[in-house]
Amino acid sequence: MDYTSQNQKDKKKMLETIGIGGVDELFDVIPKDLRAEKLNVSGGKTEQELLNYFSRIASKNKVLASFRGGGIYDHYIPSLVGEVVGRSEFLTAYTPYQAEASQGTLQSIFEYQSLICALTGLDTSNASLYDGATATAEAALLALRASGKSKILIFQGLHPDYKQTLETYLENSQAEVVVLGGLENGGIEKDVLDKAVDGDTAAVIIQSPNYFGVIEDMPPLSAIVKSRNSLLIAVVNPLSLGVFQSPGEYNADIAVGEGQVLGSTMSVGGATFGFIAVKKALEWKMPGRIVGQTVDKDGNRGFVLTLQSREQHIRREKATSNICTSAALNALAGCVFLSGWGNDGFKNLAEVNISKARYAFNKIKSLEGFKAKFEDKVFFNEFVIETAKSVSKIQKTLLKNGFLGPLDLSSVNKNLKNCLLFCVTEQRTKAEIDRLVEILAKA
């Protein structure tokens, strides 16, 4: 593709059209103290001079040990992942419009789908979605289509960004999103759910581990939902499924989640991928693409696009979604990540995450001025600690000592004032955890 730059006349016309006097005004919304210093590359520099210049700028960055989660997590990415996804046939490929001519792309998607089905315990997966938030919203749309009902129930333990995305998706529809309470104990109370599910409920969305790291007691919750002929949408952290029950085991109809923990970098929140898997009865109502396996006329293994129910391929009013891509490169990273670890390795990775988080939890809650918010709950990766100390002082002290501190939950829920959401993954060493505890004790 050719690159055609704009001349000064073009730039002036563009600025006049949008009603500003100069390019700098486009950045007025960014606070001055957050803006990077202006790059000094005028006058012409050699390659070596440029490299040295940018190296000096990059050296100002700090590498922090992260104890913050909230949806995006600091996990180790094996070099195998980068080696595979960096290959030109994957890195430069876009989308299989001439599908059967793109056997390599189709196979990678098929293998990904198969692994997601094995992980979630459900029958069919599509070729992935944008992220966990849009996957949750698409699952709700699927449930509304399949059930013919009009109400979606969610709990306060659902990730707030997922809730906001869901409400945006359904804003111009007749569907109703009902948010239920039950935050006091960190998880869902069965009697609250029992009273809430009625004949108009298309689906109940339950996240486990929830936003606060708590593992919900899914089998009895699932039984309540099914007794009312509603669908259960399980929002899961895929890494937790190395240890805890899969959605298929507690009879969920749809499983969705954020795939970042499976080999994608944090990258300030993206790009990642979302996954969705369903029971067989719902597969023809799924968004996006499904790749299938077949044989050619000579009996050789091959792959085909079995389903592509998006608006680019069929009449818009019949499309299940306007999702226009499958975040295939990140999904491939997830496929390589799962394949590389294998069953035993993946289970061990989940257990290490639980062990390190529990070690940090026990250390922190024993400190003066700190206590566990949800003491008796099982958790994965994340846990909530209530403190009598200054939250802002804790954050500043940790940052000064090279740590990205926990998430201040008062910004998420007014009932969680002075509460901190800590995250501990396999990346954090015992020495880092002990140092964190030492700083907290003195903060």
XYZ file of C-alpha atoms in Angstrom:
443
model
C 0.000 0.000 0.000
C 1.353 3.402 -0.955
C 1.759 6.087 1.676
C 0.663 9.530 0.525
C 1.531 12.301 2.950
C -0.507 15.486 3.348
C 0.989 18.810 2.333
C 0.540 21.993 4.381
C -2.498 23.009 2.353
C -4.213 19.680 3.093
C -3.390 19.937 6.798
C -4.752 23.491 7.005
C -8.016 22.443 5.352
C -8.407 19.483 7.725
C -7.823 21.674 10.794
C -10.318 24.274 9.553
C -12.907 21.561 8.946
C -12.785 20.362 12.563
C -12.523 23.896 13.890
C -9.094 24.055 15.535
C -6.032 26.215 14.932
C -3.274 23.642 15.176
C -2.424 19.974 15.696
C -1.373 20.594 19.319
C -4.977 21.399 20.219
C -5.899 17.768 19.526
C -4.008 16.837 22.671
C -5.454 19.488 25.007
C -7.567 16.835 26.758
C -4.389 15.137 28.034
C -3.170 16.722 31.309
C 0.167 18.466 30.808
C 1.852 16.474 33.575
C 1.035 13.231 31.734
C 2.462 14.262 28.379
C 5.847 13.017 27.248
C 8.528 15.565 26.520
C 8.726 16.676 22.915
C 11.096 14.559 20.867
C 14.162 16.406 19.615
C 14.932 14.730 16.295
C 15.190 17.821 14.105
C 18.257 18.652 12.045
C 18.883 15.120 10.875
C 20.581 12.379 12.892
C 22.419 9.200 12.035
C 20.956 5.808 12.865
C 23.399 5.419 15.740
C 22.544 8.866 17.138
C 18.826 8.112 16.966
C 19.281 4.752 18.695
C 21.283 6.359 21.506
C 18.745 9.171 21.844
C 15.764 6.852 22.170
C 17.687 4.526 24.480
C 18.221 7.436 26.869
C 14.496 8.208 26.794
C 13.564 4.549 27.320
C 15.918 4.299 30.311
C 13.563 6.618 32.216
C 10.937 3.869 32.285
C 10.616 1.882 35.493
C 9.935 -1.849 35.537
C 7.550 -2.420 38.440
C 6.676 -5.644 40.240
C 2.903 -5.762 39.804
C 0.478 -6.678 42.582
C -2.479 -5.344 40.590
C -4.970 -7.335 38.529
C -8.580 -6.344 37.935
C -8.901 -8.077 34.574
C -5.413 -7.897 33.053
C -2.669 -9.970 34.699
C 1.103 -10.253 34.812
C 1.805 -13.838 33.760
C 4.949 -15.309 32.280
C 4.766 -15.847 28.515
C 6.971 -18.755 27.360
C 9.272 -17.939 24.425
C 7.516 -20.670 22.428
C 4.491 -18.377 22.084
C 6.423 -15.528 20.477
C 8.336 -17.941 18.240
C 5.126 -19.308 16.705
C 2.954 -16.185 16.480
C 5.885 -14.207 15.071
C 6.132 -16.449 12.013
C 5.250 -14.516 8.854
C 2.440 -16.860 7.789
C 0.607 -16.005 11.017
C 1.824 -12.486 11.768
C 0.955 -11.055 8.349
C -2.216 -13.053 7.645
C -5.484 -11.165 8.069
C -8.662 -13.124 7.558
C -9.684 -16.130 5.432
C -12.097 -14.525 2.968
C -11.162 -17.248 0.486
C -11.396 -19.630 3.378
C -10.524 -23.048 1.980
C -7.401 -21.605 0.329
C -6.142 -20.614 3.801
C -5.652 -24.080 5.277
C -2.947 -23.004 7.730
C -5.108 -20.237 9.214
C -8.139 -22.514 9.354
C -6.168 -25.261 11.101
C -4.842 -22.861 13.748
C -8.404 -21.689 14.431
C -9.700 -25.264 14.558
C -7.018 -26.273 17.059
C -7.827 -23.189 19.147
C -11.548 -24.040 19.155
C -10.788 -27.599 20.206
C -8.658 -26.463 23.139
C -11.295 -23.967 24.338
C -13.912 -26.721 24.254
C -11.624 -29.032 26.229
C -10.916 -26.257 28.741
C -14.542 -25.214 29.287
C -16.127 -28.661 28.989
C -18.620 -27.411 26.390
C -19.353 -28.604 22.851
C -18.594 -25.762 20.450
C -16.368 -22.700 20.387
C -16.105 -19.993 17.756
C -12.905 -18.507 16.328
C -12.620 -16.049 19.296
C -13.870 -12.522 19.967
C -12.370 -9.138 20.838
C -12.014 -9.535 24.623
C -13.771 -10.757 27.756
C -16.154 -7.793 27.912
C -17.487 -8.148 24.367
C -17.630 -11.938 24.767
C -19.900 -11.447 27.789
C -22.133 -9.030 25.891
C -22.303 -11.354 22.863
C -23.259 -14.242 25.173
C -26.134 -12.170 26.537
C -27.347 -11.400 23.005
C -27.126 -15.108 22.182
C -29.209 -15.973 25.253
C -31.848 -13.388 24.340
C -32.068 -14.785 20.788
C -32.262 -18.388 21.946
C -34.757 -17.929 24.769
C -37.081 -15.274 23.391
C -37.080 -13.706 26.860
C -36.112 -10.171 27.814
C -34.196 -10.072 31.110
C -30.505 -10.581 31.929
C -29.480 -10.955 35.596
C -25.969 -10.012 36.741
C -24.296 -9.620 40.125
C -22.052 -6.966 41.629
C -19.182 -9.413 41.398
C -19.153 -9.072 37.598
C -16.239 -7.036 36.256
C -17.461 -3.402 36.053
C -16.118 -3.024 32.499
C -18.056 -6.132 31.453
C -21.199 -4.673 33.023
C -20.715 -1.376 31.203
C -20.099 -3.117 27.864
C -23.166 -5.301 28.348
C -25.354 -2.279 29.086
C -23.973 -0.483 26.014
C -24.715 -3.468 23.769
C -28.300 -3.712 25.044
C -28.993 0.016 25.317
C -31.213 0.238 22.243
C -32.924 -3.110 22.687
C -35.981 -4.109 24.683
C -33.836 -6.187 27.015
C -33.508 -5.358 30.709
C -30.280 -5.749 32.700
C -30.920 -6.304 36.409
C -28.016 -5.960 38.856
C -28.441 -7.998 42.049
C -26.804 -7.350 45.411
C -24.983 -9.764 47.684
C -21.619 -8.049 47.819
C -21.443 -8.152 51.611
C -20.060 -11.692 51.681
C -17.976 -11.426 48.529
C -20.071 -13.928 46.616
C -23.609 -14.795 45.548
C -26.147 -15.876 48.130
C -28.378 -18.690 46.889
C -31.552 -17.211 48.346
C -30.928 -13.903 46.525
C -30.634 -15.725 43.209
C -33.610 -17.949 44.004
C -35.876 -14.933 44.493
C -34.582 -13.060 41.440
C -34.891 -15.599 38.615
C -38.363 -15.515 37.057
C -40.143 -16.470 33.855
C -38.764 -13.464 31.959
C -35.124 -14.259 32.757
C -33.260 -15.194 29.591
C -29.944 -15.766 31.350
C -28.029 -15.273 34.548
C -24.413 -14.133 34.176
C -22.131 -15.343 36.965
C -18.402 -14.639 37.075
C -16.195 -17.100 38.948
C -13.631 -16.219 40.118
C -15.504 -12.945 40.383
C -14.032 -9.460 40.193
C -12.876 -9.772 43.800
C -11.154 -13.103 43.212
C -13.825 -15.146 44.995
C -14.737 -18.593 43.669
C -18.525 -18.917 43.524
C -20.279 -22.131 44.554
C -21.450 -22.819 41.029
C -23.301 -26.209 41.124
C -26.181 -25.087 43.409
C -26.380 -21.721 41.652
C -26.588 -23.498 38.319
C -29.349 -25.757 39.637
C -31.459 -22.719 40.602
C -31.041 -21.145 37.150
C -31.913 -24.392 35.350
C -34.983 -24.982 37.508
C -36.474 -21.783 36.015
C -35.686 -22.727 32.399
C -33.125 -19.913 32.089
C -29.627 -20.070 30.610
C -26.465 -19.872 32.699
C -23.586 -17.797 31.316
C -20.345 -18.496 33.181
C -17.615 -15.849 32.998
C -14.346 -17.573 33.874
C -10.634 -16.961 34.193
C -9.310 -19.748 31.936
C -6.225 -20.282 34.088
C -8.424 -21.102 37.093
C -9.875 -24.035 35.143
C -6.589 -25.858 35.672
C -7.864 -26.532 39.205
C -11.536 -25.615 39.552
C -14.610 -27.144 37.890
C -15.176 -26.352 34.239
C -18.459 -24.698 33.168
C -19.506 -27.932 31.498
C -19.193 -29.799 34.793
C -21.752 -27.574 36.521
C -24.051 -27.505 33.468
C -23.457 -23.963 32.219
C -24.954 -23.252 28.793
C -22.373 -20.665 27.722
C -18.837 -19.962 28.938
C -16.969 -16.766 28.159
C -13.868 -15.025 29.394
C -10.762 -12.961 28.813
C -7.926 -14.807 27.080
C -5.097 -12.410 28.005
C -3.795 -14.791 30.681
C -3.126 -17.360 27.927
C -0.019 -15.879 26.390
C -0.908 -12.254 25.593
C 0.997 -9.310 27.075
C -0.667 -6.771 29.368
C 0.096 -3.932 26.900
C -1.875 -1.312 28.841
C -5.030 -3.406 28.499
C -4.847 -4.857 24.991
C -4.915 -6.227 22.436
C -6.129 -9.561 23.797
C -8.873 -11.980 22.800
C -12.186 -13.136 24.200
C -13.459 -16.700 24.049
C -16.934 -18.170 23.950
C -18.087 -21.790 24.080
C -21.616 -23.170 24.101
C -23.661 -26.331 24.335
C -24.414 -27.940 20.999
C -28.021 -26.731 20.978
C -26.833 -23.116 20.844
C -24.034 -23.374 18.276
C -26.063 -22.084 15.311
C -26.845 -18.903 17.223
C -23.198 -18.079 17.966
C -21.522 -14.909 16.668
C -18.533 -14.900 14.318
C -16.960 -17.912 12.673
C -16.691 -21.634 13.363
C -14.067 -23.716 11.568
C -14.760 -27.400 10.965
C -12.647 -30.426 10.067
C -13.374 -32.583 7.022
C -11.640 -34.682 4.335
C -11.128 -33.927 0.661
C -12.015 -36.237 -2.240
C -8.743 -38.121 -1.707
C -9.409 -38.663 1.992
C -6.880 -36.078 3.188
C -7.590 -34.052 6.321
C -8.805 -30.517 5.581
C -10.540 -27.558 7.162
C -13.538 -25.466 6.156
C -15.475 -22.475 7.414
C -18.547 -24.256 8.760
C -20.366 -21.191 10.035
C -19.963 -17.447 9.494
C -23.118 -15.779 10.674
C -21.919 -12.182 10.692
C -23.306 -9.247 8.757
C -20.467 -9.220 6.199
C -21.545 -12.606 4.881
C -25.333 -12.673 5.170
C -28.172 -10.153 5.146
C -27.742 -7.790 8.064
C -31.124 -8.503 9.663
C -30.263 -12.212 9.823
C -26.763 -11.760 11.259
C -26.109 -12.897 14.812
C -23.502 -10.198 15.384
C -21.504 -7.427 13.753
C -18.272 -8.782 15.270
C -15.919 -8.390 12.315
C -12.719 -10.083 13.423
C -11.630 -12.944 15.622
C -8.434 -11.527 17.185
C -6.887 -14.599 15.571
C -3.223 -13.847 16.337
C -3.877 -13.496 20.074
C -6.108 -16.563 19.987
C -3.249 -18.449 18.330
C -1.018 -17.315 21.197
C -3.571 -18.851 23.567
C -3.534 -22.059 21.542
C 0.276 -22.295 21.694
C 0.274 -21.403 25.410
C -2.173 -24.206 26.265
C -0.416 -26.718 24.014
C 2.979 -25.878 25.476
C 1.942 -26.339 29.088
C -0.116 -29.485 28.498
C -2.605 -30.874 31.030
C -0.217 -31.438 33.929
C 1.759 -28.250 33.369
C -1.379 -26.131 33.139
C -2.728 -27.615 36.370
C 0.594 -26.995 38.093
C 0.627 -23.379 36.892
C -2.825 -22.792 38.398
C -1.747 -24.384 41.678
C 1.340 -22.157 41.889
C -0.883 -19.089 41.430
C -3.159 -20.251 44.251
C -0.227 -21.037 46.535
C 1.524 -17.693 46.081
C -1.697 -15.697 46.442
C -2.566 -17.592 49.635
C 0.915 -16.978 51.043
C 0.599 -13.229 50.418
C -2.954 -13.186 51.799
C -1.933 -14.805 55.084
C 1.037 -12.460 55.472
C -0.880 -9.243 54.747
C -3.978 -9.963 56.855
C -1.759 -10.623 59.892
C -0.370 -7.067 59.774
C -1.645 -4.437 62.167
C -4.137 -2.199 60.373
C -5.042 -4.828 57.752
C -7.735 -7.510 57.714
C -9.322 -9.878 55.215
C -12.565 -8.573 53.747
C -13.954 -11.986 52.773
C -12.135 -14.235 55.237
C -13.915 -17.536 54.633
C -14.008 -17.452 50.820
C -11.914 -19.517 48.429
C -10.115 -17.249 45.974
C -7.903 -17.410 42.901
C -5.070 -14.938 42.182
C -6.854 -12.003 43.817
C -8.139 -11.140 47.296
C -9.582 -8.130 49.084
C -7.908 -6.574 52.131
C -9.490 -3.827 54.224
C -7.106 -1.350 55.801
C -7.229 1.311 58.507
C -4.239 3.037 56.910
C -4.175 5.700 54.208
C -4.751 4.022 50.832
C -3.082 6.841 48.908
C -0.021 6.713 51.150
C 0.228 2.950 50.684
C 0.087 3.325 46.898
C 2.697 6.094 46.813
C 5.068 4.230 49.130
C 4.818 1.040 47.088
C 5.388 2.927 43.839
C 8.437 4.621 45.297
C 9.840 1.180 46.152
C 9.275 -0.304 42.680
C 5.874 -1.936 43.185
C 2.613 -1.377 41.332
C 0.268 -1.574 44.295
C -3.200 -3.102 44.645
C -6.364 -1.639 43.143
C -8.278 0.858 45.280
C -11.805 -0.581 45.255
C -13.481 2.611 46.451
C -13.416 3.720 42.804
C -15.371 0.588 41.862
C -17.936 0.399 44.672
C -18.710 2.972 47.370
C -19.302 0.147 49.873
C -15.670 -0.921 49.531
C -14.049 2.169 50.959
C -10.528 1.500 52.328
C -10.491 -1.865 50.533
C -7.641 -3.014 48.315
C -7.687 -5.716 45.634
C -4.327 -7.508 45.637
C -3.228 -9.784 42.806
C -0.438 -12.356 43.048
C 0.568 -14.512 40.072
C 3.394 -16.968 39.443
C 5.538 -13.985 38.398
C 5.885 -12.737 41.950
C 8.723 -14.236 43.974
C 8.700 -14.972 47.694
C 11.260 -12.201 48.169
C 8.981 -9.692 46.400
C 5.976 -10.739 48.487
C 7.966 -10.488 51.721
C 9.251 -7.069 50.684
C 5.695 -5.956 49.913
C 4.580 -7.036 53.380
C 7.503 -5.213 54.949
C 6.589 -1.972 53.148
C 2.905 -2.303 54.098
C 3.839 -2.733 57.750
C 5.729 0.570 57.707
C 3.461 2.568 55.365
